[in-house]
PDB file of C-alpha atoms in Angstrom:
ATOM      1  CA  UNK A   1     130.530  20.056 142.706  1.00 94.00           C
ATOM      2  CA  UNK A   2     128.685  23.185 141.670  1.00 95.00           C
ATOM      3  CA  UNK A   3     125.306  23.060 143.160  1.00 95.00           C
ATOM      4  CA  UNK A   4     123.308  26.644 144.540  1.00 96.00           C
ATOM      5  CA  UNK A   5     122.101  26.698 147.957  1.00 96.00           C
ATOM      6  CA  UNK A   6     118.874  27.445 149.820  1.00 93.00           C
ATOM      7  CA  UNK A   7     117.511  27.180 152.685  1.00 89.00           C
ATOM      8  CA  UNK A   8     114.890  24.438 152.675  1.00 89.00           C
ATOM      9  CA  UNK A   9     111.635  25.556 153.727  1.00 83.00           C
ATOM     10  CA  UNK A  10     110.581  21.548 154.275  1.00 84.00           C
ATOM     11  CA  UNK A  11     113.353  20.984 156.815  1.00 84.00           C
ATOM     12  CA  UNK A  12     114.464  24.591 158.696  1.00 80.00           C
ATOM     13  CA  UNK A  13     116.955  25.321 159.462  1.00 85.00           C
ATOM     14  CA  UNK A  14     118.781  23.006 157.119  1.00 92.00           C
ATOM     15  CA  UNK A  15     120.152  23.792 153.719  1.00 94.00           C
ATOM     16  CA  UNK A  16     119.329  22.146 150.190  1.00 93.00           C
ATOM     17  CA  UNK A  17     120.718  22.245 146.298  1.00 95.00           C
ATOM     18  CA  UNK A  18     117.974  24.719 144.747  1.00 93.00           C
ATOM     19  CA  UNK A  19     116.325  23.714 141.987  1.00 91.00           C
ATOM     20  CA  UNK A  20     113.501  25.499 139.631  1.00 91.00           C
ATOM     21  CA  UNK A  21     110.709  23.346 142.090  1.00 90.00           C
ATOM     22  CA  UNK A  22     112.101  24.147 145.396  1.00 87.00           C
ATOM     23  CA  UNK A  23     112.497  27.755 144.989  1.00 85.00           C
ATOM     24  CA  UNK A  24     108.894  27.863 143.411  1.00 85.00           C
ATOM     25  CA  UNK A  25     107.136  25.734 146.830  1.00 85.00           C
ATOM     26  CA  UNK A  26     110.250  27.830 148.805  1.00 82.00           C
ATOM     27  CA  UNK A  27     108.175  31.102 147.628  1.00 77.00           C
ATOM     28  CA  UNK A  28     104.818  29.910 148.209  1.00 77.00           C
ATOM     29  CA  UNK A  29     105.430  28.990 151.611  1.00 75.00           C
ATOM     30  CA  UNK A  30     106.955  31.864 151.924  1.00 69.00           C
ATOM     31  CA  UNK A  31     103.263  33.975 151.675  1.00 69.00           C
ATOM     32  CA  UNK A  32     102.080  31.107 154.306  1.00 68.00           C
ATOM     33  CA  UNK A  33     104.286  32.899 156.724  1.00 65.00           C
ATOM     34  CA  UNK A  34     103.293  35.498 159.670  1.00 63.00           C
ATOM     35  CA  UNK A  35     106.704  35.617 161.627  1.00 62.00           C
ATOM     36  CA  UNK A  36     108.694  38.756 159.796  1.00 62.00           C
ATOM     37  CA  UNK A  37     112.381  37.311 160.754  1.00 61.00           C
ATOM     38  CA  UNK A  38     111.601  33.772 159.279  1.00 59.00           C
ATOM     39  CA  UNK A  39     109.649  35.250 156.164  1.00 57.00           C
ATOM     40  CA  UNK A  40     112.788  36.870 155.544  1.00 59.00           C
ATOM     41  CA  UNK A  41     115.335  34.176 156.388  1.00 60.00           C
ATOM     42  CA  UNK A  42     112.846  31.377 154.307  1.00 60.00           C
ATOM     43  CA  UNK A  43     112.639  34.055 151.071  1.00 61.00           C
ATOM     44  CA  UNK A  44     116.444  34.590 150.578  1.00 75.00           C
ATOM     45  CA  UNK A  45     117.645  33.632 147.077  1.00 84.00           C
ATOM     46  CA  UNK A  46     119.832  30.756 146.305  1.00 91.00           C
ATOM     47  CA  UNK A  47     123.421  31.793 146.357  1.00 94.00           C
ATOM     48  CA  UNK A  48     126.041  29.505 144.337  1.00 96.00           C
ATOM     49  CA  UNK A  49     127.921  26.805 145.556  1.00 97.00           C
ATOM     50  CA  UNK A  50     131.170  25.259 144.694  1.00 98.00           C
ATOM     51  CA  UNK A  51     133.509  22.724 146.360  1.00 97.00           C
ATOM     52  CA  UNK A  52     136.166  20.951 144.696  1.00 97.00           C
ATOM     53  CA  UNK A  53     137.025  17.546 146.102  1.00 95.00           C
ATOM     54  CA  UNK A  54     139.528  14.123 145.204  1.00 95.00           C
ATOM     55  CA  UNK A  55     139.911  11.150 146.452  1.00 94.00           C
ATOM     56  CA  UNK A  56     141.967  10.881 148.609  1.00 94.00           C
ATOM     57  CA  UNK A  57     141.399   6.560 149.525  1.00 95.00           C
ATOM     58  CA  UNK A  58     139.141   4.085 149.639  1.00 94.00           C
ATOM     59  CA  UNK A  59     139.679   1.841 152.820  1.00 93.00           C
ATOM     60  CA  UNK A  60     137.562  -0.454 154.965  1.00 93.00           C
ATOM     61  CA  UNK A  61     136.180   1.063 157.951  1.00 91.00           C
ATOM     62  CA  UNK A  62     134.556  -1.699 160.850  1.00 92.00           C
ATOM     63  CA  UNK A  63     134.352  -3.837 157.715  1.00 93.00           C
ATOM     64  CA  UNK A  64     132.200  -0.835 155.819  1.00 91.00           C
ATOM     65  CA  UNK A  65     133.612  -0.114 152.283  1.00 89.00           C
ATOM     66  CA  UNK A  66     134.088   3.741 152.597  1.00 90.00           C
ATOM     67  CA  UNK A  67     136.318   6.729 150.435  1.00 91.00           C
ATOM     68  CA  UNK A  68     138.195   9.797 151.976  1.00 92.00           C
ATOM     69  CA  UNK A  69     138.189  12.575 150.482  1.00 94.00           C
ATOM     70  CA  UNK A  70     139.905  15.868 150.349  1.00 94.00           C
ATOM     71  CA  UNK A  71     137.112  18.390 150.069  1.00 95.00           C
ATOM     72  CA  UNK A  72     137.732  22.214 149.539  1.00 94.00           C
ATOM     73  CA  UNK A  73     135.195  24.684 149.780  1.00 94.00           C
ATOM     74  CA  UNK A  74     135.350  27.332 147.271  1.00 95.00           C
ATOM     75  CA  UNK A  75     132.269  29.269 148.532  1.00 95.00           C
ATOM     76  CA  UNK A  76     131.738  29.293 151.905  1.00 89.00           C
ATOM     77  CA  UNK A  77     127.742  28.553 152.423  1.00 93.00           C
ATOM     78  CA  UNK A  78     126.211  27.019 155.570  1.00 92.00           C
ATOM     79  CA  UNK A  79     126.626  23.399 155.212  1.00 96.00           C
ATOM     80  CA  UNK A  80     127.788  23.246 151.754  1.00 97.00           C
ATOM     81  CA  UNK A  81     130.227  20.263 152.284  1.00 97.00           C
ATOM     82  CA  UNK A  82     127.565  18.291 154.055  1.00 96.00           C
ATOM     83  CA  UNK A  83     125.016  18.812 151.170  1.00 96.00           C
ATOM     84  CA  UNK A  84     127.159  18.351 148.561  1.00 96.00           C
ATOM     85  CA  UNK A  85     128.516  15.237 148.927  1.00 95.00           C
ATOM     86  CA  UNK A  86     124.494  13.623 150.244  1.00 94.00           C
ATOM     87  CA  UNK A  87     123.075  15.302 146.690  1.00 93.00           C
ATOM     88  CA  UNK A  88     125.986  13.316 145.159  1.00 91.00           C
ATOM     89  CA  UNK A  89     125.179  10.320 146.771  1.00 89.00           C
ATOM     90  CA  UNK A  90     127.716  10.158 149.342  1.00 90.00           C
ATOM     91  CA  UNK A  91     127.087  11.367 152.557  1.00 92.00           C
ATOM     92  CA  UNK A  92     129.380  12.069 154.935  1.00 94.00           C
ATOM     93  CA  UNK A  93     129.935   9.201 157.186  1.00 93.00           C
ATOM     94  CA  UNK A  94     128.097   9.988 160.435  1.00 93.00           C
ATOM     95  CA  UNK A  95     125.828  12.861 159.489  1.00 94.00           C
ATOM     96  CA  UNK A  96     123.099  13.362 161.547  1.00 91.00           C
ATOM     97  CA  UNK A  97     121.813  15.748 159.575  1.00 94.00           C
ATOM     98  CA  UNK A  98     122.371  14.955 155.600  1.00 94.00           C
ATOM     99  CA  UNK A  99     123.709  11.738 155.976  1.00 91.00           C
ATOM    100  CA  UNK A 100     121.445   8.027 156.493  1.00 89.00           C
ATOM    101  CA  UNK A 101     118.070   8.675 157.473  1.00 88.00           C
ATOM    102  CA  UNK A 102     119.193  12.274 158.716  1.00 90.00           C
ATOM    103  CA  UNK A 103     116.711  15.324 160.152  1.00 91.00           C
ATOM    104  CA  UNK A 104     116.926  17.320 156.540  1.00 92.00           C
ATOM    105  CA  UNK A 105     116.393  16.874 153.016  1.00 87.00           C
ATOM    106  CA  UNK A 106     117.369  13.240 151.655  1.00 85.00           C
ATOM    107  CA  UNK A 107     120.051  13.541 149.114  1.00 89.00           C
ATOM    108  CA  UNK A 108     120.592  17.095 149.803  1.00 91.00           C
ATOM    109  CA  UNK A 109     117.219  17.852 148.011  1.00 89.00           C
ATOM    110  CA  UNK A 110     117.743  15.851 145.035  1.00 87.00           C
ATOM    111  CA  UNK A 111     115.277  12.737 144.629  1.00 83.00           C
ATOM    112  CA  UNK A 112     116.732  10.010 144.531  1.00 81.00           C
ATOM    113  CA  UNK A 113     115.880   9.203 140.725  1.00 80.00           C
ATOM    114  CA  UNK A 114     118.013  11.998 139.974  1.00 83.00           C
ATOM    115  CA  UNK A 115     120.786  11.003 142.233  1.00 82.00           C
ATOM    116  CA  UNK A 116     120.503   6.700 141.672  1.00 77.00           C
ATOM    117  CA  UNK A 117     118.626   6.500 138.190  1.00 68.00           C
ATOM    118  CA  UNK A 118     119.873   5.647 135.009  1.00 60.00           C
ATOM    119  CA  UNK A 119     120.958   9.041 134.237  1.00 59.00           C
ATOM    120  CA  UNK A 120     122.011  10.247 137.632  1.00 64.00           C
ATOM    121  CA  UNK A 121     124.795  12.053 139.311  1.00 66.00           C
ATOM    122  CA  UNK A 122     126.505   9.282 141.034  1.00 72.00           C
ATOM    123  CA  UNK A 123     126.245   6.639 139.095  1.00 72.00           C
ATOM    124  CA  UNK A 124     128.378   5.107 142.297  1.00 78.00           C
ATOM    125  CA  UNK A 125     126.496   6.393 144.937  1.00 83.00           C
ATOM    126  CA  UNK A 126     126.566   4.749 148.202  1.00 84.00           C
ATOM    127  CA  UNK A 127     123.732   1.645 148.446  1.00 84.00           C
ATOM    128  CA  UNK A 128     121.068   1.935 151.280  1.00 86.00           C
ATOM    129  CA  UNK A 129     122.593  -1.037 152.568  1.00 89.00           C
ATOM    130  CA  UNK A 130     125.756   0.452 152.990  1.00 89.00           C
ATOM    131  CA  UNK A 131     124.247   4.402 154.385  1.00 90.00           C
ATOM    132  CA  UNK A 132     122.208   1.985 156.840  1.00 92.00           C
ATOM    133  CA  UNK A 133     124.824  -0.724 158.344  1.00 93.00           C
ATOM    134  CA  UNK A 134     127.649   2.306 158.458  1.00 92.00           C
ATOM    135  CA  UNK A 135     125.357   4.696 160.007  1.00 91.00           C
ATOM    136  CA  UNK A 136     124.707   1.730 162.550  1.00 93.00           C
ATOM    137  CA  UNK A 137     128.014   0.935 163.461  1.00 94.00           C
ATOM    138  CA  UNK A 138     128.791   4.745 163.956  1.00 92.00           C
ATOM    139  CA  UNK A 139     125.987   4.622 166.569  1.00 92.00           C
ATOM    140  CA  UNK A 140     127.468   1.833 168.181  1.00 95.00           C
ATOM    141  CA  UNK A 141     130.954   3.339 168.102  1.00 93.00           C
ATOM    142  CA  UNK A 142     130.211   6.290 169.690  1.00 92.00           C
ATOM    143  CA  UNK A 143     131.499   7.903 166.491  1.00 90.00           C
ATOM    144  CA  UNK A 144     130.243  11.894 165.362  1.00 89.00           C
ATOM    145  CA  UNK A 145     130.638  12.930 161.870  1.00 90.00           C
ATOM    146  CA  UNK A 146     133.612  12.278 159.699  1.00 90.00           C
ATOM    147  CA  UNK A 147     134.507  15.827 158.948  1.00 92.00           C
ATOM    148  CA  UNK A 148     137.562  17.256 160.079  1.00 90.00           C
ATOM    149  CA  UNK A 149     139.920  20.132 158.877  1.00 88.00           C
ATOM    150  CA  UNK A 150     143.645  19.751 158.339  1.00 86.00           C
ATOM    151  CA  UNK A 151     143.920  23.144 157.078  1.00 87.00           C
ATOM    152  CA  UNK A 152     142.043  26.698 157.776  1.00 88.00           C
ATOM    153  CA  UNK A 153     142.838  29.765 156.692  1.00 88.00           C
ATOM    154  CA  UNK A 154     141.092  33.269 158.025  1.00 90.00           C
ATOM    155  CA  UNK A 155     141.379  36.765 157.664  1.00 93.00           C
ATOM    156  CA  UNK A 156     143.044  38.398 160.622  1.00 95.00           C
ATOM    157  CA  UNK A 157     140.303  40.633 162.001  1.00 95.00           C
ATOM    158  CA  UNK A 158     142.357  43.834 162.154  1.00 96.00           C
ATOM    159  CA  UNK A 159     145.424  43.307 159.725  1.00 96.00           C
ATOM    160  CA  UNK A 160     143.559  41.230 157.117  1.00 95.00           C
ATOM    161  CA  UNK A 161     146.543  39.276 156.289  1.00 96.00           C
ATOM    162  CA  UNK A 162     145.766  35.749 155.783  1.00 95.00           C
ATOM    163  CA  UNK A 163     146.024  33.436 159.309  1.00 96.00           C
ATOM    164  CA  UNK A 164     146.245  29.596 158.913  1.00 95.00           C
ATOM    165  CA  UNK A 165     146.300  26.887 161.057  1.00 94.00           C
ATOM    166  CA  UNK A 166     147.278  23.485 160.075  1.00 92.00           C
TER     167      UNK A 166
END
């Protein structure tokens, strides 16, 4: 997935996938502005974004139809993972945020005739249906989101050698 970045000025302090229209309203609200610090945390550019990702399963989850996947950030951007897979039409399974009815941009900033129309991105995007009854059940559940690490690797602070954890 190789999608830019921005922060969306609809939704702060969330992120979205920039496109040509929401870095041209991003800039005119922008000039709406009087608070210096959020002028200039509204009017950074859009930075690129890439995460690779395969699938990993696709299992049955309280009876909801749902696919792991391995997802591996090659950019490291606030909330990349979590707006990549909503502009590709899956959400991340208990996303507050991004994921069914979530406090930021729908589909990551996409509409959804670009995500679910004849020529969209995800031609196997996750139904309503399925976003609402899963999103329902991980209410019930007590669940949080569905996004864990196996692996992380950092820069030591002082050596710089590589640290991982597993």
């Amino acid at each position: 997935i190789n999608l830019p970045l921005q922060r969306d000025h609809r939704h702060p302090p969330f992120m979205r996938v920039s496109t040509p229209e929401s870095e041209s309203e991003a800039l005119r609200a922008v000039l709406d502005l009087n608070h210096a610090g959020y002028k200039k945390l509204m009017a950074k550019n859009p930075k690129p974004s890439t995460t690779h990702f395969r699938i990993l399963s696709h299992e049955s989850w309280f009876g909801h139809e749902v696919t792991r996947v391995e997802l591996t950030p090659i950019t490291g951007r606030t909330h990349q993972l979590r707006v990549h897979c909503a502009a590709v039409g899956h959400p991340i399974l208990g996303d507050s945020a991004y994921g069914f009815c979530g406090e930021a941009h729908p589909n990551g900033g996409f509409t959804d005739e670009v995500v679910r129309g004849k020529m969209g991105m995800s031609p196997t995007c996750a139904t309503f249906e399925l976003r609402r009854d899963a999103e329902e059940t991980v209410r019930k559940e007590g669940r949080t989101m569905c996004l864990h690490a196996r692996r992380l690797t950092v820069d030591h602070p002082v050596t710089g050698e590589d640290v991982l954890f597993e």
